[in-house]
C-alpha positions as CSV (number, residue, x, y, z in Angstrom):
1,M,-110.3,-4.8,304.3
2,Y,-107.3,-2.6,304.3
3,K,-107.5,-1.4,300.1
4,P,-103.5,0.6,299.1
5,D,-103.8,3.6,297.1
6,F,-102.4,2.8,294.0
7,F,-100.2,4.8,291.2
8,K,-100.4,5.6,287.5
9,P,-99.6,2.0,285.8
10,I,-96.2,0.7,284.7
11,L,-96.2,-2.1,282.4
12,L,-93.8,-4.4,281.5
13,S,-94.1,-7.4,280.4
14,L,-93.2,-10.4,282.1
15,S,-93.5,-12.7,279.2
16,F,-89.6,-13.9,279.9
17,V,-90.7,-14.8,283.1
18,L,-86.1,-14.9,283.6
19,I,-86.3,-10.9,284.0
20,F,-85.3,-10.4,287.5
21,T,-83.6,-11.3,290.4
22,K,-84.0,-12.5,293.9
23,G,-82.5,-9.9,295.2
24,N,-84.8,-7.4,293.3
25,C,-87.3,-6.6,295.5
26,Q,-89.9,-5.9,292.7
27,A,-88.8,-9.9,292.1
28,Q,-89.5,-10.4,296.2
29,N,-93.0,-9.4,296.1
30,L,-94.4,-10.1,292.8
31,A,-93.3,-14.0,293.4
32,N,-94.9,-13.7,297.0
33,D,-98.5,-12.3,294.8
34,K,-98.0,-15.5,292.8
35,I,-97.8,-18.4,295.2
36,F,-101.0,-16.0,296.9
37,L,-102.9,-16.4,293.5
38,D,-101.7,-20.0,293.3
39,A,-102.7,-21.1,297.1
40,L,-106.2,-19.8,296.0
41,L,-106.8,-21.8,292.9
42,W,-105.7,-24.3,294.9
43,K,-107.8,-23.5,298.2
44,N,-104.1,-23.9,300.1
45,W,-105.5,-21.8,302.9
46,N,-102.0,-22.0,305.2
47,A,-99.8,-20.9,302.1
48,A,-102.0,-17.9,301.3
49,S,-101.6,-16.6,304.9
50,S,-98.2,-17.2,304.7
51,V,-97.1,-14.7,301.8
52,L,-99.8,-12.0,303.8
53,S,-98.8,-9.0,306.4
54,G,-99.4,-9.2,310.1
55,F,-101.5,-5.9,309.8
56,L,-103.6,-7.0,306.2
57,K,-104.1,-10.3,308.7
58,G,-105.5,-8.7,311.6
59,Q,-107.7,-6.5,308.9
60,L,-109.2,-8.9,307.8
61,P,-112.9,-11.4,309.5
62,P,-112.5,-14.2,310.9
63,G,-111.8,-16.8,309.1
64,G,-109.5,-15.1,307.2
65,V,-108.2,-15.3,303.6
66,E,-110.6,-18.3,303.1
67,K,-113.3,-17.2,304.1
68,V,-113.7,-14.0,301.7
69,F,-112.3,-15.9,299.5
70,T,-115.3,-18.4,299.5
71,N,-118.0,-15.6,299.5
72,A,-116.1,-14.4,296.1
73,V,-115.7,-17.7,294.9
74,Q,-120.0,-17.8,295.8
75,Q,-120.5,-14.8,293.9
76,L,-118.4,-15.5,290.7
77,G,-117.6,-19.4,290.0
78,K,-114.8,-21.3,290.6
79,F,-112.0,-19.9,290.2
80,Q,-110.1,-20.7,287.1
81,R,-106.5,-19.8,286.1
82,Y,-105.0,-16.2,285.9
83,D,-102.1,-15.1,283.7
84,T,-99.0,-15.3,284.1
85,T,-98.4,-11.9,282.2
86,A,-98.7,-9.2,285.7
87,V,-99.1,-4.7,285.4
88,L,-96.9,-3.5,287.7
89,L,-98.4,-0.2,289.3
90,S,-95.5,0.6,291.2
91,K,-92.6,-0.9,292.8
92,R,-94.8,-2.9,295.3
93,S,-98.3,-3.3,294.1
94,A,-99.1,-5.3,291.3
95,S,-102.3,-6.8,288.9
96,F,-103.6,-10.9,288.1
97,V,-106.1,-11.2,286.0
98,C,-108.0,-13.9,287.5
99,S,-110.6,-16.1,285.4
100,F,-113.9,-17.1,287.2
101,E,-116.8,-19.6,286.0
102,K,-118.9,-15.9,285.3
103,E,-117.1,-13.1,284.8
104,T,-112.8,-12.4,284.2
105,L,-111.7,-9.4,286.5
106,L,-108.1,-7.3,287.4
107,M,-106.9,-8.4,290.6
108,Q,-104.6,-5.9,292.1
109,I,-101.8,-6.6,295.5
110,A,-99.9,-4.6,297.0
111,S,-97.0,-5.6,299.7
112,N,-94.7,-3.8,302.1
113,D,-91.4,-2.8,301.9
114,S,-90.5,-6.8,303.2
115,A,-93.0,-7.3,299.9
116,M,-94.7,-9.2,302.0
117,I,-99.3,-8.3,300.9
118,V,-101.2,-5.1,302.1
119,G,-103.8,-5.3,300.7
120,F,-105.7,-7.5,297.6
121,F,-108.5,-6.6,296.0
122,F,-111.3,-7.3,292.8
123,R,-111.8,-4.7,289.8
124,P,-113.4,-5.1,286.1
125,L,-111.6,-5.2,283.3
126,E,-111.7,-1.9,281.7
127,K,-111.2,-3.8,278.1
128,A,-111.6,-7.5,277.6
129,Y,-110.3,-10.2,275.2
130,Q,-112.5,-10.2,271.6
131,P,-112.5,-13.0,269.6
132,P,-111.6,-11.7,266.1
133,A,-113.8,-10.1,263.0
134,Y,-112.1,-13.3,261.2
135,A,-113.6,-16.4,263.0
136,D,-116.4,-17.0,261.9
137,R,-117.7,-19.9,263.6
138,S,-119.2,-21.5,261.3
139,G,-115.9,-22.7,259.6
140,F,-114.5,-24.3,263.1
141,K,-115.1,-26.1,265.4
142,Q,-113.0,-26.5,269.2
143,K,-112.8,-29.5,272.0
144,N,-111.0,-30.1,275.0
145,M,-108.8,-32.5,275.9
146,F,-105.8,-33.8,278.2
147,I,-102.1,-34.1,276.6
148,Q,-101.3,-37.3,278.9
149,T,-97.2,-37.5,279.8
150,D,-96.4,-39.5,282.6
151,S,-98.6,-39.1,285.8
152,M,-100.0,-35.0,284.3
153,H,-103.3,-34.2,283.1
154,L,-102.5,-30.7,280.2
155,P,-105.7,-28.8,279.0
156,A,-105.8,-28.8,276.0
157,V,-108.3,-28.0,272.8
158,L,-108.2,-29.5,269.5
159,T,-109.8,-26.3,266.5
160,M,-111.1,-28.2,263.6
161,P,-112.0,-27.0,260.3
162,A,-116.1,-27.5,260.7
163,K,-116.4,-29.4,257.1
164,T,-116.0,-33.3,257.1
165,G,-112.4,-34.1,255.5
166,K,-108.2,-34.8,255.6
167,W,-106.9,-31.4,257.4
168,P,-103.2,-30.3,258.1
169,V,-102.7,-29.8,261.9
170,L,-100.6,-27.1,263.4
171,I,-98.8,-28.4,267.2
172,F,-98.4,-24.3,268.8
173,I,-95.9,-24.5,270.7
174,G,-94.8,-21.3,273.7
175,G,-93.0,-19.2,275.1
176,S,-90.5,-19.1,277.9
177,G,-92.2,-19.3,280.6
178,P,-95.3,-21.0,282.6
179,N,-97.1,-19.9,279.5
180,D,-101.8,-20.9,279.0
181,K,-103.4,-22.6,275.8
182,D,-103.6,-19.3,274.3
183,E,-100.7,-18.0,275.0
184,T,-101.9,-15.2,277.6
185,L,-99.9,-12.1,277.1
186,G,-101.5,-8.6,279.3
187,A,-105.6,-8.5,277.1
188,E,-104.4,-10.1,274.2
189,K,-105.0,-14.1,273.2
190,P,-102.3,-14.3,270.0
191,F,-102.7,-18.8,270.4
192,R,-106.6,-18.8,270.1
193,D,-107.1,-16.4,268.0
194,L,-104.3,-17.9,265.3
195,A,-106.0,-21.4,266.1
196,M,-109.8,-20.6,265.1
197,G,-108.2,-18.2,261.8
198,L,-106.7,-21.1,260.6
199,G,-109.7,-23.4,261.2
200,V,-111.5,-21.0,259.7
201,N,-108.4,-21.4,256.6
202,G,-108.6,-25.3,257.2
203,I,-106.0,-26.3,259.3
204,A,-106.4,-27.4,262.6
205,S,-104.4,-27.0,265.6
206,L,-103.9,-28.6,268.9
207,R,-102.6,-26.1,271.9
208,F,-102.3,-27.1,275.1
209,D,-100.6,-25.6,279.3
210,K,-97.1,-26.0,279.4
211,R,-96.6,-28.2,282.5
212,S,-94.9,-25.4,284.1
213,L,-97.9,-24.5,283.9
214,A,-100.5,-27.2,284.9
215,Y,-97.8,-29.2,287.1
216,P,-95.1,-25.9,288.6
217,G,-95.0,-28.2,291.8
218,N,-93.5,-31.3,289.7
219,F,-91.6,-28.7,286.8
220,K,-89.5,-26.5,289.7
221,S,-89.2,-29.7,291.6
222,K,-86.4,-31.4,289.9
223,N,-82.9,-29.6,287.9
224,Y,-85.4,-29.0,285.0
225,T,-84.0,-28.3,281.2
226,L,-85.2,-27.3,278.7
227,T,-86.0,-30.8,277.3
228,D,-88.0,-30.7,280.5
229,E,-89.7,-27.5,279.4
230,Y,-90.8,-29.3,276.0
231,L,-89.9,-32.4,273.6
232,E,-92.0,-35.2,275.9
233,D,-95.1,-33.2,275.6
234,I,-94.8,-32.4,272.2
235,K,-94.3,-36.2,271.8
236,N,-98.0,-37.4,273.0
237,A,-98.8,-34.2,272.0
238,I,-98.0,-35.7,268.0
239,T,-99.4,-39.4,269.9
240,D,-102.9,-38.0,269.9
241,I,-103.8,-35.6,266.9
242,S,-102.0,-38.1,264.9
243,H,-105.7,-41.2,266.3
244,I,-108.5,-38.0,265.5
245,D,-110.5,-38.9,263.3
246,G,-110.3,-36.3,260.3
247,I,-106.7,-35.3,260.2
248,D,-104.0,-35.6,257.8
249,T,-100.8,-37.7,260.0
250,N,-98.9,-36.7,256.7
251,R,-99.3,-32.6,257.5
252,I,-98.9,-32.9,260.6
253,Y,-96.9,-29.4,261.6
254,L,-95.1,-27.3,264.3
255,L,-95.8,-23.9,265.5
256,G,-93.8,-22.3,268.1
257,H,-93.5,-18.7,269.6
258,S,-90.0,-17.0,270.9
259,M,-88.9,-19.4,272.4
260,G,-90.8,-22.3,271.2
261,G,-90.1,-20.4,268.0
262,M,-86.3,-21.5,269.3
263,I,-87.3,-24.4,270.1
264,A,-88.0,-25.9,266.3
265,P,-85.3,-26.5,265.1
266,L,-84.6,-29.2,267.2
267,I,-87.9,-30.6,267.5
268,L,-88.0,-31.0,264.2
269,K,-84.5,-32.7,263.6
270,E,-86.1,-35.4,267.4
271,N,-89.7,-36.0,265.1
272,K,-88.7,-35.9,261.6
273,I,-92.8,-36.6,261.1
274,F,-92.9,-32.7,261.5
275,K,-93.4,-31.1,257.1
276,G,-91.8,-27.9,259.5
277,A,-92.2,-25.0,261.9
278,V,-93.6,-21.6,261.4
279,M,-91.7,-19.8,263.9
280,L,-92.5,-16.6,265.6
281,E,-90.3,-14.1,266.6
282,A,-87.9,-16.7,267.4
283,N,-84.5,-15.3,269.4
284,A,-81.3,-16.8,267.4
285,R,-79.0,-15.3,270.5
286,P,-78.6,-16.9,274.0
287,L,-81.2,-16.3,276.1
288,Q,-79.5,-14.3,279.1
289,E,-78.5,-11.6,275.7
290,L,-81.9,-10.6,275.2
291,V,-83.0,-10.4,279.4
292,L,-79.8,-7.9,279.4
293,E,-81.0,-6.1,276.5
294,Q,-84.5,-6.3,277.1
295,M,-83.7,-4.7,280.2
296,K,-81.3,-2.1,278.9
297,Y,-84.5,-1.6,276.4
298,L,-87.2,-1.3,279.3
299,S,-84.4,1.7,280.7
300,L,-84.3,3.9,278.3
301,K,-88.7,3.9,278.7
302,D,-89.2,3.9,281.9
303,T,-89.6,7.4,283.3
304,S,-90.2,6.7,286.7
305,K,-87.0,4.9,287.4
306,E,-88.0,2.1,289.0
307,T,-85.7,-0.5,286.5
308,S,-82.6,1.5,287.7
309,S,-78.8,0.9,287.0
310,G,-78.2,-0.9,289.7
311,N,-80.9,-4.2,288.1
312,I,-78.9,-3.8,284.8
313,E,-75.9,-4.5,286.9
314,Q,-77.5,-7.2,288.8
315,I,-78.9,-8.6,285.9
316,K,-75.2,-8.0,283.8
317,K,-73.5,-10.2,287.2
318,Q,-75.7,-13.1,286.6
319,V,-75.8,-13.1,282.5
320,A,-71.2,-13.1,283.6
321,A,-72.7,-16.3,285.6
322,I,-74.4,-17.8,283.1
323,N,-71.9,-17.4,280.7
324,N,-70.1,-19.5,282.7
325,I,-72.1,-21.7,283.9
326,T,-70.5,-25.9,284.3
327,I,-72.7,-28.7,286.0
328,K,-71.2,-27.9,289.1
329,D,-73.9,-25.0,289.2
330,S,-77.1,-27.4,287.9
331,S,-78.9,-26.5,291.2
332,K,-78.2,-22.6,291.5
333,E,-80.4,-20.5,290.3
334,Y,-79.7,-17.8,287.8
335,L,-82.7,-15.0,286.4
336,G,-84.8,-17.5,287.3
337,A,-84.0,-20.9,285.8
338,K,-82.1,-23.3,287.9
339,G,-78.8,-23.6,285.9
340,S,-78.9,-27.6,285.0
341,Y,-81.6,-25.0,282.7
342,W,-79.0,-22.9,281.3
343,L,-76.5,-25.4,280.9
344,S,-79.3,-27.3,278.3
345,L,-79.8,-23.8,276.5
346,K,-75.9,-24.0,276.3
347,K,-75.8,-27.1,274.3
348,Y,-78.0,-26.2,271.6
349,D,-77.4,-23.8,269.3
350,Q,-80.6,-23.3,267.3
351,V,-79.1,-22.0,264.2
352,M,-76.9,-24.1,263.4
353,V,-79.2,-27.7,264.3
354,A,-82.0,-25.2,261.4
355,S,-79.4,-25.3,259.5
356,R,-79.4,-29.5,259.4
357,L,-83.1,-29.2,258.3
358,K,-83.7,-31.5,254.8
359,S,-86.7,-31.8,253.8
360,Q,-88.1,-30.1,256.9
361,K,-89.5,-26.3,255.2
362,L,-89.3,-23.3,257.8
363,L,-91.2,-20.4,258.1
364,I,-89.3,-17.3,259.7
365,I,-91.4,-14.0,260.4
366,Q,-90.6,-11.7,262.4
367,G,-92.7,-8.2,263.7
368,G,-90.2,-4.6,263.0
369,E,-92.5,-3.6,266.7
370,D,-90.7,-6.5,268.1
371,Y,-88.5,-5.3,271.2
372,Q,-87.7,-8.5,273.3
373,V,-86.6,-9.6,270.3
374,N,-86.3,-7.4,267.8
375,N,-84.4,-7.9,263.9
376,T,-80.5,-8.7,265.1
377,D,-82.0,-12.1,265.5
378,F,-84.0,-12.0,262.1
379,Q,-80.8,-11.3,260.5
380,L,-78.9,-13.7,261.7
381,W,-81.5,-16.2,260.7
382,K,-81.0,-14.5,258.0
383,K,-77.3,-14.5,257.3
384,Q,-77.6,-18.4,258.4
385,L,-80.0,-19.4,256.6
386,N,-79.7,-17.7,253.1
387,G,-80.6,-20.0,250.6
388,K,-81.7,-23.1,252.5
389,T,-85.1,-23.8,249.7
390,N,-86.4,-25.3,252.4
391,V,-86.7,-22.0,254.7
392,Q,-88.8,-18.7,253.2
393,F,-88.5,-15.9,255.7
394,N,-91.1,-12.8,256.1
395,F,-90.6,-9.7,258.0
396,L,-93.7,-8.0,259.1
397,E,-93.0,-4.2,259.4
398,K,-95.9,-3.2,262.0
399,I,-96.4,-6.9,264.1
400,D,-94.9,-6.6,268.0
401,H,-94.7,-9.1,270.3
402,A,-97.6,-10.3,271.5
403,L,-98.2,-10.4,267.4
404,V,-100.5,-8.1,266.3
405,E,-100.1,-4.6,265.0
406,G,-98.1,-2.7,268.1
407,N,-99.7,1.3,268.4
408,G,-95.4,2.6,267.9
409,S,-94.6,3.0,271.3
410,M,-92.8,-0.2,271.5
411,S,-93.6,-0.9,275.2
412,P,-94.9,-3.6,277.4
413,S,-98.2,-0.8,278.0
414,E,-99.3,-2.6,274.3
415,Y,-99.8,-5.7,275.9
416,S,-102.9,-3.9,278.2
417,I,-104.9,-3.4,274.2
418,P,-106.6,-5.9,273.0
419,K,-105.8,-6.4,269.4
420,N,-106.4,-9.6,267.2
421,V,-103.8,-11.0,265.3
422,P,-104.0,-9.7,262.1
423,K,-105.9,-11.3,259.2
424,Y,-102.7,-11.2,257.0
425,L,-100.2,-13.4,259.2
426,V,-103.1,-16.4,259.9
427,D,-103.3,-16.7,256.1
428,L,-99.1,-15.4,255.6
429,I,-99.3,-19.6,257.3
430,A,-102.1,-20.9,255.7
431,D,-100.8,-19.9,251.6
432,W,-97.7,-21.9,253.2
433,I,-99.1,-24.8,254.8
434,N,-101.3,-25.4,251.6
435,E,-98.4,-24.5,250.0
436,K,-97.9,-27.7,246.3
């Protein structure tokens, strides 16, 4: 099989999946990479072959990609999932963390100028995620389950304190894009850390794969909105959690990260059963502003100059179009999402909604090492919600967007280093929930 040369890694976070425009060659490479990975996941060999170059097809043995991948699965076990955060190795190559029953590996994929795949192969993970030291397995128990929503079954994990009792519960919701239940970001899994740490502290939690990950075709088949991405699944999660023994239904809370934190006030407004919400790295500004700001920031950090001024100009045009969007633009695509989605965001003022919440309390936490949602957003939350007795603010100097301590670089490269959510962040949330 053809194995391409790979260059010194340049890492770029796709936590905000709306960064790239269609005109960006790199974006088309990533789009085809994900078509390929989705096809392997669902054993759709025709779809997998459709994004391979003619050269690579000629290099494959009889039986093509089906034969190659079937042989790999015989050794590794069932292909279970791949992380949607790509590690960009050059303008035309990327790697993805792929989880099999027996092992987790990196798949490296290279493309040509036409964004067709010219090579792919596996290599071992040099460093992999490990549970945090505070996750004492004797202090909590976990159960796999599903959130039932329409015809969809969203994979979920319920984490409960090991002792018998009636426990408060947090329902986790992740940021923009197709996030998994652990909110995997490179080598880090902040939701898994939080669930285990809170379980030891006597707090239950429910986390689940977003429908945009579990059922991407269904999600993208219509003019989807913010409601489609979050609200319906949260309502079903509430129903499911309310029937579980050991859950105190008078103490149901929400934990939202990034865009999940941004939408938390709306979820509380629509679901009075929530006692409050933890908002981690939540943007107060419109999402399109953050996308442009992130791209400008990354261009300054990118010594390879792959983040070009031309790409930034394209994004500026897309942002201008989003700012002037109307209902007739619902089916068009801007920054990777449909116009209907941007329209629903345009109608939602998260700071105003939060300011009108009265009995439900908010814990707003911002990290000083976060370049994706930064102190500008935190200060906007403080300015508009200052003096409200149901709101608590905490600024944690060392925390980055993945909810772990950064290394001072404030760059996407940090996400490739396995780290855990620090215990003091877990304790902060636990103390807030258990406050009398």
